[in-house]
Every structure is written in C-alpha cells, then in structure tokens.
Short mmCIF file of C-alpha atoms in Angstrom, two decimals:
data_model
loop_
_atom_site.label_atom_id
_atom_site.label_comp_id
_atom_site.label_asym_id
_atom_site.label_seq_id
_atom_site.Cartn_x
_atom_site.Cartn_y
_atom_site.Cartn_z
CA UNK A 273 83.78 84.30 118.20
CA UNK A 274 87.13 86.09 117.33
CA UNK A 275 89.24 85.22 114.15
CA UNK A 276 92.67 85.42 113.41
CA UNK A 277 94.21 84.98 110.39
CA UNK A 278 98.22 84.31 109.78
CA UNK A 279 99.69 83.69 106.21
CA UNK A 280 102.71 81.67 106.33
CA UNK A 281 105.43 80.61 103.95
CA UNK A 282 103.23 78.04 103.32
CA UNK A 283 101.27 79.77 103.43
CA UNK A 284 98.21 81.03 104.92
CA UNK A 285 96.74 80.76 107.84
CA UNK A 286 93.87 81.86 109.54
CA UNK A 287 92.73 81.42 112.87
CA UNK A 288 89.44 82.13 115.22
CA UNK A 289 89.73 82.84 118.79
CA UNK A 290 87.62 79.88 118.94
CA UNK A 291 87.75 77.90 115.64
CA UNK A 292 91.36 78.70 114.06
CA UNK A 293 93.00 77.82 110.56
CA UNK A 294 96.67 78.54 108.86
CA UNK A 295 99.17 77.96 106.97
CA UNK A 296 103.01 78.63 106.20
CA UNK A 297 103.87 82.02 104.33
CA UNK A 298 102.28 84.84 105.78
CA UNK A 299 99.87 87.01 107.60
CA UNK A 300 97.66 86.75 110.78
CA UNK A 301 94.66 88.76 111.51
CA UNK A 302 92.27 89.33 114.24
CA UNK A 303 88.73 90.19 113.36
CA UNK A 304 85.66 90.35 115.38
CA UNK A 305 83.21 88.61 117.68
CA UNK A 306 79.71 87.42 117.28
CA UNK A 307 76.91 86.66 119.00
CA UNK A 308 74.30 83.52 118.39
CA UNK A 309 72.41 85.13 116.05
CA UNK A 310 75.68 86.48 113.96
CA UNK A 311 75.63 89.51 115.34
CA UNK A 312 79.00 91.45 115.38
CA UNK A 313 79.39 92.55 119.39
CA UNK A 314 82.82 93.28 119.73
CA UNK A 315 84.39 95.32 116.44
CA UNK A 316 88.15 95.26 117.04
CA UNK A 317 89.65 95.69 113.71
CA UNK A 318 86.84 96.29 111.62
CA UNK A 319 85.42 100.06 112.41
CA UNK A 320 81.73 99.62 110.98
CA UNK A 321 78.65 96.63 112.19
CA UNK A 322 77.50 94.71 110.12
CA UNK A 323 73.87 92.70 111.67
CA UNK A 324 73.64 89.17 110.20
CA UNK A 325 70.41 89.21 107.91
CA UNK A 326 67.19 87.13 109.45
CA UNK A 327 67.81 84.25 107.68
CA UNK A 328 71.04 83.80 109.32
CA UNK A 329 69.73 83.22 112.25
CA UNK A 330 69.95 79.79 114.19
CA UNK A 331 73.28 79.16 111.97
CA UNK A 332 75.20 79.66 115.23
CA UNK A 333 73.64 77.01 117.24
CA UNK A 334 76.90 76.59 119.02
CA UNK A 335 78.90 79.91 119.00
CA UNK A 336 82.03 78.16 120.46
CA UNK A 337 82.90 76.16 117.53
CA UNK A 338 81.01 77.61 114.61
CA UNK A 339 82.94 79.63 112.08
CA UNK A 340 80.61 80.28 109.83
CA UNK A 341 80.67 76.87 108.55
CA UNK A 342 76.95 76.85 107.23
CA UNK A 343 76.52 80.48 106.64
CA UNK A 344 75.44 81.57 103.07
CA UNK A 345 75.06 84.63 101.63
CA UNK A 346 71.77 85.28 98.93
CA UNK A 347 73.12 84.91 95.67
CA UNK A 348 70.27 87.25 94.61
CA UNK A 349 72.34 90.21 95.92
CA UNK A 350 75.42 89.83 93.39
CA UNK A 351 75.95 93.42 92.72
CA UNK A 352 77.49 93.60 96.74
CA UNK A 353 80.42 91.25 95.50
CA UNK A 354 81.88 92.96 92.28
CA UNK A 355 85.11 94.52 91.63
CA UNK A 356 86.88 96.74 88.83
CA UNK A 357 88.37 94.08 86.61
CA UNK A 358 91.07 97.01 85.79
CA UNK A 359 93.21 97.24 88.65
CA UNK A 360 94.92 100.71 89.47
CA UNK A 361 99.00 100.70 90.33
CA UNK A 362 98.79 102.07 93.67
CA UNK A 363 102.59 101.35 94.44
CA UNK A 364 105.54 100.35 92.43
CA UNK A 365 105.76 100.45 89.02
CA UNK A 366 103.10 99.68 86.36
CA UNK A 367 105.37 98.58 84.03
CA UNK A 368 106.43 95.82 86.74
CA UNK A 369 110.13 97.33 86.82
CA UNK A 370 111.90 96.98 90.43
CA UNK A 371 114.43 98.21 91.91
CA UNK A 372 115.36 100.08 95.25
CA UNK A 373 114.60 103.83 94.59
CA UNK A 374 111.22 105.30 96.79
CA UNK A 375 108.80 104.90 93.49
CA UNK A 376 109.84 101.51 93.12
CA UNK A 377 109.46 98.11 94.46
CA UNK A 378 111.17 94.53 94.69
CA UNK A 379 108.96 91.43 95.16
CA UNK A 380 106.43 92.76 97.84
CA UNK A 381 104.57 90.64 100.34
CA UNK A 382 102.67 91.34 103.20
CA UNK A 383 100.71 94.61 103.57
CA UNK A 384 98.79 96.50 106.11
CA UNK A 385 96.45 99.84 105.88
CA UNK A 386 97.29 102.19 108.05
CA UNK A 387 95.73 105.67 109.49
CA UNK A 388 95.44 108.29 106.82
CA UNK A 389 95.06 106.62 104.16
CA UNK A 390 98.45 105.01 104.23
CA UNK A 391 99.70 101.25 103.14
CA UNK A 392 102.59 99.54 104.56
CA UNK A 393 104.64 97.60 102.42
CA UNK A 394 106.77 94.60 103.25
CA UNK A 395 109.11 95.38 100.26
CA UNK A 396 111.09 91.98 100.51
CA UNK A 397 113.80 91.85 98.49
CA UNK A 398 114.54 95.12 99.32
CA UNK A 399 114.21 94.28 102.59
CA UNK A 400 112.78 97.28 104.02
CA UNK A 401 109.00 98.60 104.85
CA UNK A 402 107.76 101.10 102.74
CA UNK A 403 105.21 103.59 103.64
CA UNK A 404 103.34 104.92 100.88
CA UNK A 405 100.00 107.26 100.65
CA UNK A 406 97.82 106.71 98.86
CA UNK A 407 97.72 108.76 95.18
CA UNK A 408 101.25 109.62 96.03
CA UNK A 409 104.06 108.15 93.61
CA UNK A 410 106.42 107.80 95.98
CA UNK A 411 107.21 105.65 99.29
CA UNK A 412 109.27 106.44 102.32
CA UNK A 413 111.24 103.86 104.36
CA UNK A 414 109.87 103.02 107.83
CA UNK A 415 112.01 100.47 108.51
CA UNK A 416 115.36 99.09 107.23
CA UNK A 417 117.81 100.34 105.23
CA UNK A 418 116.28 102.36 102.15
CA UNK A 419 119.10 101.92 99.69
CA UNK A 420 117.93 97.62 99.92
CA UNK A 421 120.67 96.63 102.06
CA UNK A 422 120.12 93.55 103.87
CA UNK A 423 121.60 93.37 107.85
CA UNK A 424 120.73 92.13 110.70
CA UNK A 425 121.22 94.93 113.11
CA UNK A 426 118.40 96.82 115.08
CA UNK A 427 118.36 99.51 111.90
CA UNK A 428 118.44 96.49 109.24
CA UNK A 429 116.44 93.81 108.21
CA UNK A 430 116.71 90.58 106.22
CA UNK A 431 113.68 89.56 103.68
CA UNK A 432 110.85 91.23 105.75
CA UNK A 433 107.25 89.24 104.87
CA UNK A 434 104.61 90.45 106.70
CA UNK A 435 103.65 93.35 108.31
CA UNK A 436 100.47 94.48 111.09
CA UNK A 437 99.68 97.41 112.79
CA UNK A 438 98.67 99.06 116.12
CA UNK A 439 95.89 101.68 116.64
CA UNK A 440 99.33 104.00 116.58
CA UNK A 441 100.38 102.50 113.29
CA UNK A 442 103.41 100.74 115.71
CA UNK A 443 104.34 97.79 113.24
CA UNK A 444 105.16 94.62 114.17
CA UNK A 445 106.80 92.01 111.33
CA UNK A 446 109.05 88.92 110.40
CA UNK A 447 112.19 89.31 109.40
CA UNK A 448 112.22 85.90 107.76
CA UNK A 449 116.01 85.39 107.32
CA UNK A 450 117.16 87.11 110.18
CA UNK A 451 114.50 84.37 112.09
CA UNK A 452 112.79 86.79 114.55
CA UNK A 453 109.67 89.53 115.09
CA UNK A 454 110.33 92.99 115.13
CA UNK A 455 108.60 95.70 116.89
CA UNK A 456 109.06 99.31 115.45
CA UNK A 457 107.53 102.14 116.88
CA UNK A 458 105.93 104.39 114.94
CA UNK A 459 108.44 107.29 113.70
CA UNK A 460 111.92 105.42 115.32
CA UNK A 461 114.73 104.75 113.57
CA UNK A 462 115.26 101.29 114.85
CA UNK A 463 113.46 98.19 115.65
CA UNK A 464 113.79 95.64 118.66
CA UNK A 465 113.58 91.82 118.10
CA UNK A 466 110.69 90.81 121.00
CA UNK A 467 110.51 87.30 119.54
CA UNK A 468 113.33 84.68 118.26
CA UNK A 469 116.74 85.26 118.33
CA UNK A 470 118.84 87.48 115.76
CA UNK A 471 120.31 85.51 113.10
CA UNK A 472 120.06 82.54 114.96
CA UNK A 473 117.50 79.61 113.26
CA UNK A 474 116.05 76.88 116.06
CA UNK A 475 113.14 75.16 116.96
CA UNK A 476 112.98 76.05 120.45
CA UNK A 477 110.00 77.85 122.04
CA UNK A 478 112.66 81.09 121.96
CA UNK A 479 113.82 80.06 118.09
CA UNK A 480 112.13 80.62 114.79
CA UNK A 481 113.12 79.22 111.48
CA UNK A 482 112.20 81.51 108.81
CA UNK A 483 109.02 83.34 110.08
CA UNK A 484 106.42 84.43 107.28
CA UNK A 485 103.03 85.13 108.80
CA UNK A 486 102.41 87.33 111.54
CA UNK A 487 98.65 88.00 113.54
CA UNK A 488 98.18 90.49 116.30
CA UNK A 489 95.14 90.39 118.97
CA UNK A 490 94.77 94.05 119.32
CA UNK A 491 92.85 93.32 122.47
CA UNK A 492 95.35 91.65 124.92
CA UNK A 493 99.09 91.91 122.32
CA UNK A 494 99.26 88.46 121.91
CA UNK A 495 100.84 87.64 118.52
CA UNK A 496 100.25 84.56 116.47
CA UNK A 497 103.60 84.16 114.28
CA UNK A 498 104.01 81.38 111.95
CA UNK A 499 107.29 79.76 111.60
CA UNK A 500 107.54 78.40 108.53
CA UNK A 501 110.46 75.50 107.91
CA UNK A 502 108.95 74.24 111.53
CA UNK A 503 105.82 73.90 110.46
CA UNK A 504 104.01 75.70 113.53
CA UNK A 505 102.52 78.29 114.68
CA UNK A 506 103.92 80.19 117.80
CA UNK A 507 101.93 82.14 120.45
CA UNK A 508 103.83 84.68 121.93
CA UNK A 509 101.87 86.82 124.96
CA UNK A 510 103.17 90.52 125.07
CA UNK A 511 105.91 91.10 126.48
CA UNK A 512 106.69 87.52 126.84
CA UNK A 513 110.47 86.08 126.17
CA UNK A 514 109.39 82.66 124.51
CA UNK A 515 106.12 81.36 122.88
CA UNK A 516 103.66 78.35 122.89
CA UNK A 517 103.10 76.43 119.68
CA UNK A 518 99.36 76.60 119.12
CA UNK A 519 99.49 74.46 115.95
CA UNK A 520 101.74 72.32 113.99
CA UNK A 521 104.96 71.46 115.18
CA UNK A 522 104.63 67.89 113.76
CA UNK A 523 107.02 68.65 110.44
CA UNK A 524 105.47 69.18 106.68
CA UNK A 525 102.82 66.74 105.53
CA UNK A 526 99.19 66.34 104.85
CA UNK A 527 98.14 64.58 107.63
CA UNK A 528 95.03 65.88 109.70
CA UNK A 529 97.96 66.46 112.76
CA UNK A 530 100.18 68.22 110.67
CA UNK A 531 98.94 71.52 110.24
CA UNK A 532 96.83 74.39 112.64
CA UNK A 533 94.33 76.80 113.00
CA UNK A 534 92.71 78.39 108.72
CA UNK A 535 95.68 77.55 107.30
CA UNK A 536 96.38 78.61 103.58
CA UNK A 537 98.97 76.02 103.15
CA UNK A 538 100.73 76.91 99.80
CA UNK A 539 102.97 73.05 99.60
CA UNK A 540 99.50 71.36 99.63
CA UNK A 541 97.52 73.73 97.33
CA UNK A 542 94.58 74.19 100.11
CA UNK A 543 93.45 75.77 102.86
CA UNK A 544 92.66 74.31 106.10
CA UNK A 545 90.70 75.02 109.22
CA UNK A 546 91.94 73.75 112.65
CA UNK A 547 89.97 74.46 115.75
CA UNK A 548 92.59 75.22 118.70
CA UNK A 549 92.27 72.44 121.22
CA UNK A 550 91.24 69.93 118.40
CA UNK A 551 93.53 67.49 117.36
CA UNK A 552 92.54 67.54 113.52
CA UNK A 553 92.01 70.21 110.62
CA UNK A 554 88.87 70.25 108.25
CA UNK A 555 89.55 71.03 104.55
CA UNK A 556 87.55 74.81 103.77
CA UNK A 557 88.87 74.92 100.20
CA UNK A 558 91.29 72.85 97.82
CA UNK A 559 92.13 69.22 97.49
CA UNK A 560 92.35 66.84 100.29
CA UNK A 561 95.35 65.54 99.21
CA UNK A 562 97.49 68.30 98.11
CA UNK A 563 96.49 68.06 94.08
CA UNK A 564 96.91 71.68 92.53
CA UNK A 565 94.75 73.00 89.48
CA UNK A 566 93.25 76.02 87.99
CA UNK A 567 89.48 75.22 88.43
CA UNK A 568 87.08 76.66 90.27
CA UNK A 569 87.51 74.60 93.29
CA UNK A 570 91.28 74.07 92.92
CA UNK A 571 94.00 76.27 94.14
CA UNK A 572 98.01 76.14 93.13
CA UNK A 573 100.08 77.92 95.94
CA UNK A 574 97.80 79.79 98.00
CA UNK A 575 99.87 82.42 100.09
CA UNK A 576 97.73 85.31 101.11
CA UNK A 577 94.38 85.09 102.43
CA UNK A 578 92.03 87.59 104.24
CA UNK A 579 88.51 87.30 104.87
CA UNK A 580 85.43 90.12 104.97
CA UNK A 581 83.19 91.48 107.91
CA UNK A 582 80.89 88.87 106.48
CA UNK A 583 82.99 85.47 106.59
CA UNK A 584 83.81 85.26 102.68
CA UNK A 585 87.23 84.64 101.97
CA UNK A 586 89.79 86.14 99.35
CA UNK A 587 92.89 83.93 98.75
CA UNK A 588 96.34 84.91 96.73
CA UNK A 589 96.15 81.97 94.58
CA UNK A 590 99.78 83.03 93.75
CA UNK A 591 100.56 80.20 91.04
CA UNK A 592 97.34 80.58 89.32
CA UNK A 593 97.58 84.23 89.00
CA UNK A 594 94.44 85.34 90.27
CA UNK A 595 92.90 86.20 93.52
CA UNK A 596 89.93 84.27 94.40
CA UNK A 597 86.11 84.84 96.35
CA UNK A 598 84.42 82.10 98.02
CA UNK A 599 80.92 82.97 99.97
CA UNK A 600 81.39 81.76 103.74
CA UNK A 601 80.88 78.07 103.98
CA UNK A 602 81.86 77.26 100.08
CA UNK A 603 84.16 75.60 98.24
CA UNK A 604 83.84 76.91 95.21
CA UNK A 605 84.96 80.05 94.18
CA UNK A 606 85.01 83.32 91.57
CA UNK A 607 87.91 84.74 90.03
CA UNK A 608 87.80 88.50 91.20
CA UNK A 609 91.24 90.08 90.00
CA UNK A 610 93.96 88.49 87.21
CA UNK A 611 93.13 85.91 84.68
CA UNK A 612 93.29 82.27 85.48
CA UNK A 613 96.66 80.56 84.37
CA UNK A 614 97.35 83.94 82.60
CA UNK A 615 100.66 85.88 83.75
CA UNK A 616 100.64 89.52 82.96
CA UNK A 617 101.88 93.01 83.15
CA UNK A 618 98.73 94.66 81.90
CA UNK A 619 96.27 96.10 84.35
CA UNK A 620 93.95 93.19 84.55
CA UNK A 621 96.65 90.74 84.98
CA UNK A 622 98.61 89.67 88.00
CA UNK A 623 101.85 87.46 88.03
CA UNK A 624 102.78 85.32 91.06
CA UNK A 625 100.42 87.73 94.01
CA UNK A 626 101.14 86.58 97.07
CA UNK A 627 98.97 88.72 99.00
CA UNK A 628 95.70 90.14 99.34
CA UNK A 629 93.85 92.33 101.63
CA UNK A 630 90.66 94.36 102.18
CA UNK A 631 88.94 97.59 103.20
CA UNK A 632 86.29 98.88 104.72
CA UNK A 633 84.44 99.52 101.40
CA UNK A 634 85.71 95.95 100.25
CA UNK A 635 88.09 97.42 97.89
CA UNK A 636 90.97 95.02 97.02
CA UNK A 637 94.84 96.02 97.42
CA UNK A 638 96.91 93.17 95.91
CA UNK A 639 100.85 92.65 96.35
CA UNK A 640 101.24 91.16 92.97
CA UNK A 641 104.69 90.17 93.79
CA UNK A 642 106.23 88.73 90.57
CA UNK A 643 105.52 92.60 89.00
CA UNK A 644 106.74 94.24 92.02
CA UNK A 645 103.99 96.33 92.51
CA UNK A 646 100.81 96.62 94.49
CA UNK A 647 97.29 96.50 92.66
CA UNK A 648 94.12 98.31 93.58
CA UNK A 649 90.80 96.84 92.26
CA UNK A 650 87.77 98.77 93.56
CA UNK A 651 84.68 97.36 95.06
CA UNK A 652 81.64 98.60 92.71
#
C-alpha cells in the first residue's frame, strides 16, 4: 500500500495509492508499500526498512484498504518520539526579519530535502526557490528571479508554494498565482509549465485555479496537484497535456463528497481521509464539523502535514502555532515544536508554520512562515 500526501491551500492532503486523504494548501508525497504483515516491500522515498513489530501483525487483514487505521505504536517506547524543544534557525533569519537578500527569507512554504544535505525552499513572497545547505548562512536561487520579482515568464514565478524533488534533485512546483506546475531541471535557468496554463485561472481538466499542494509518484511521474479555489485534486500522468480529478471537484464544504484522498483541510480545521474510488471521506483528526480549538484533539488551520516510515502523522497546525504528533490510528495528539496559542520569535516558538517535514533520523525542519524562517528541531 503506497501513500501520497498533497498539502493544499486548504490545506493538506494526503493520499495512499490505495487509501488516499487531502486537503487545499500544499504538499503531496509518495511513501512506501507494505505487505500484510506491515512489512515495508517497496522503499521509494524512504532509503532505510523499517519491519512492523510482532504485535502488528494481523492489523492488515485487508492490505487494499487499510491505512494503518488500527495500528498502534507501544507507548512504553516514548524515548523514540522526542524532539529538541529548542529549535535551530536553519534558514532565514532568527530574528524573523525578511526580506529578499540570499540570507534572508519572505513567508516560506513548502520544502523538500534534497541530495547533499540540501533544503529547497519555496520562498513565497519572494517568489523564488531557494537552495540552501545545510550550516551554510546563505541560499542561492534555483528558480525565479532572486532580487523577489514576481513574473510569469519561463525565468519568473508568481507566489511559488510547494516544492518536490527527483532522484536528480529536478523540482517540480506550483506557481499558485501564475495557476500552473513547473518543471525545472536541475542546474537550468528556466522552467517549463507541464500542467495548467500560464496566467490563465479555469476549471478545466487543462486549468488550475491557484495550485498549492503538489505530490510526485517517483515510480511512474504521475503528479497529484491540488488546486485549491476548485476544490480538487488533479492527476496529471507524465508527460500528459491535461489531468483527471481524483478528488473533490464538488466546490468548498464539509460534506462527506466534498473533499479527497488525507486531506489536511485548513477552512474546516481537520484532516480527512478519502479512499480513491470511495465516494466518502473518514475524519483521521479534528472536528467533524469544521469547529477549530487549541486542545489536544482540535486543530485551527492545518496546512502542512507529513507522516513517518511508521504511519504517525505531523501536522502544521499553522493557527495554533505548534506542530503536532499523533501515533497512527489516533486522534489525539502531542505538541512537539512551538507553544500552543503562543506566537513567538524565540527559539521554542513558532508563528503561523505552515509546513512541516521529516528525515530519515525523524528530525523536524519547520517553515515557520509568519517569522520567515525555517526551524530545525532534532529527533533525540
């Protein structure tokens, strides 16, 4: 069983290959597959295997629809789930300034790790993707203009969101207001729009309206893009000229049919899980009926969202100001990074992050937008 995920401007969403969830700002992802017993078989993304322990087993009694819906992981190993507090300014400013020069940031989204210990930075405002290695105290623009000029020709983009990568650290992203995917080799000097149409907004199986999320299957090139102010989410097969909506398509609401495949859906504070095929969503985490709050089982704007080798998902709770863990299968979760309800410049505080991904050693990297930096909290 494969998974996808794909944050969207409303915002996340994440999908399996066989059970799939989203939702409208953001980010798509495509993870592994598993065997009956929870055995990783195929590692696409993910470069290490992780075996299922015994008492996993017989939680996958049918391996074409479970998502780890009743897997648990033993609370009696808490030490594998703990992270720094403290996080560690590993782009942008500390102080939270922004601006356009290459040690400085402006409201960054969507991020990616690339080879070499490199992360790739959709610097929106700016609009431009900034390269930056890691320990180094500068970035360098990969694509766009670097002086934070807005365009939309084949050099310039317009409010980039989200960002994934090929084996050959190729990047494919939305240019949100420019309404169409670009894909920019690795090292050019200019991009090529392979989905929507430049500058032009439609809801047309060739048209986007403000893409946010993005997904790549590194397996066949299919992307999974999700087009925000239609409320979908668009397959596009490489190479191909127009896409196939997968999910949504049936305008903003909160209706069971309105939303598809894991779905952080920022408008209705939750997140969502829609099996493709199905004709209805199942609530993973949040309120039913779109109520935000700062508990424990409560989100306010959830944007980003990214999930572990294990299942256990980590969600930009953006409005909240905090990134939060829930085990695979639960609703309730742990504040891991930022201070509930708490806005802050210091370096256990977050204001307004928006997105949130992870490692190989679990460590955290955090676009904590609103301070126009990114945030490292380690795994310990």
């Amino acid at each position: 069983m494969a998974y996808l995920y794909i944050l969207c401007m409303y915002y996340l969403i994440w999908i399996t290959s066989a059970n799939a969830s989203l939702s409208t700002i953001g980010n798509v992802y495509y993870n592994m597959s598993y065997n009956s017993t929870g055995t990783i078989i195929t590692r696409l993304t993910v470069k290490y295997q992780i075996t299922c322990a015994a008492q996993c087993a017989n939680l996958f009694a049918n391996c074409n629809t479970a998502v780890f819906d009743s897997l648990t992981i033993p609370q009696s190993t808490p030490s594998l789930y703990r992270w720094n507090v403290t996080g560690i300014t590993v782009a942008g400013a500390s102080s939270g300034s922004g601006g356009t020069a290459d040690n400085l940031l402006s409201r960054p989204y969507g991020t990616a790790l690339g080879s070499f210990d490199s992360l790739y930075i959709a610097d929106f405002n700016n609009h431009r993707i900034q390269k930056w290695l890691i320990n180094e105290s500068n970035g360098t623009t990969v694509a766009g203009l670097s002086n934070g000029t807005a365009g939309a020709s084949s050099i310039a983009l317009n409010l980039p969101t989200s960002v994934v990568l090929d084996s050959n650290d190729n990047m494919y992203f939305t240019d949100r207001d420019n309404h169409r995917v670009v894909d920019w080799a690795n090292g050019a000097s200019s991009g090529s729009t392979i989905a929507g149409i430049t500058g032009i907004a439609g809801s047309t199986n060739n048209t986007f309206y403000g893409p946010c999320g993005i997904a790549r299957d590194s397996s066949t090139g299919t992307l999974y893009i999700a087009d925000t102010y239609n409320h979908r989410i668009m397959q596009y097969l490489s190479n191909a000229s127009s896409g196939t909506v997968v999910a949504g398509g049936n305008g903003l609401g909160t209706g069971i049919t309105q939303l598809a495949l894991l779905i952080a859906n920022a408008q209705t504070n939750n997140i969502v899980r829609w099996v493709l095929g199905a004709s209805s969503w199942t609530l993973v985490i949040g309120s039913p009926t779109g109520l935000s709050g700062n508990t424990s089982t409560l989100l306010s704007q959830p944007i980003g969202i990214t999930l572990d080798p294990m299942g256990n998902i980590y969600v930009a709770d953006s409005q909240n100001h905090r990134i939060q863990f829930f085990f695979a299968g639960q609703s309730n979760g742990t504040t891991i990074a930022g201070v509930t309800s708490s806005p802050g410049i210091s370096q256990h505080k977050l204001n307004a992050p928006c997105w949130v991904i992870v490692d190989n050693q679990l460590n955290l990297y955090v676009s904590d937008t609103a301070n126009n930096r990114v945030q490292f909290f380690s795994h310990s």
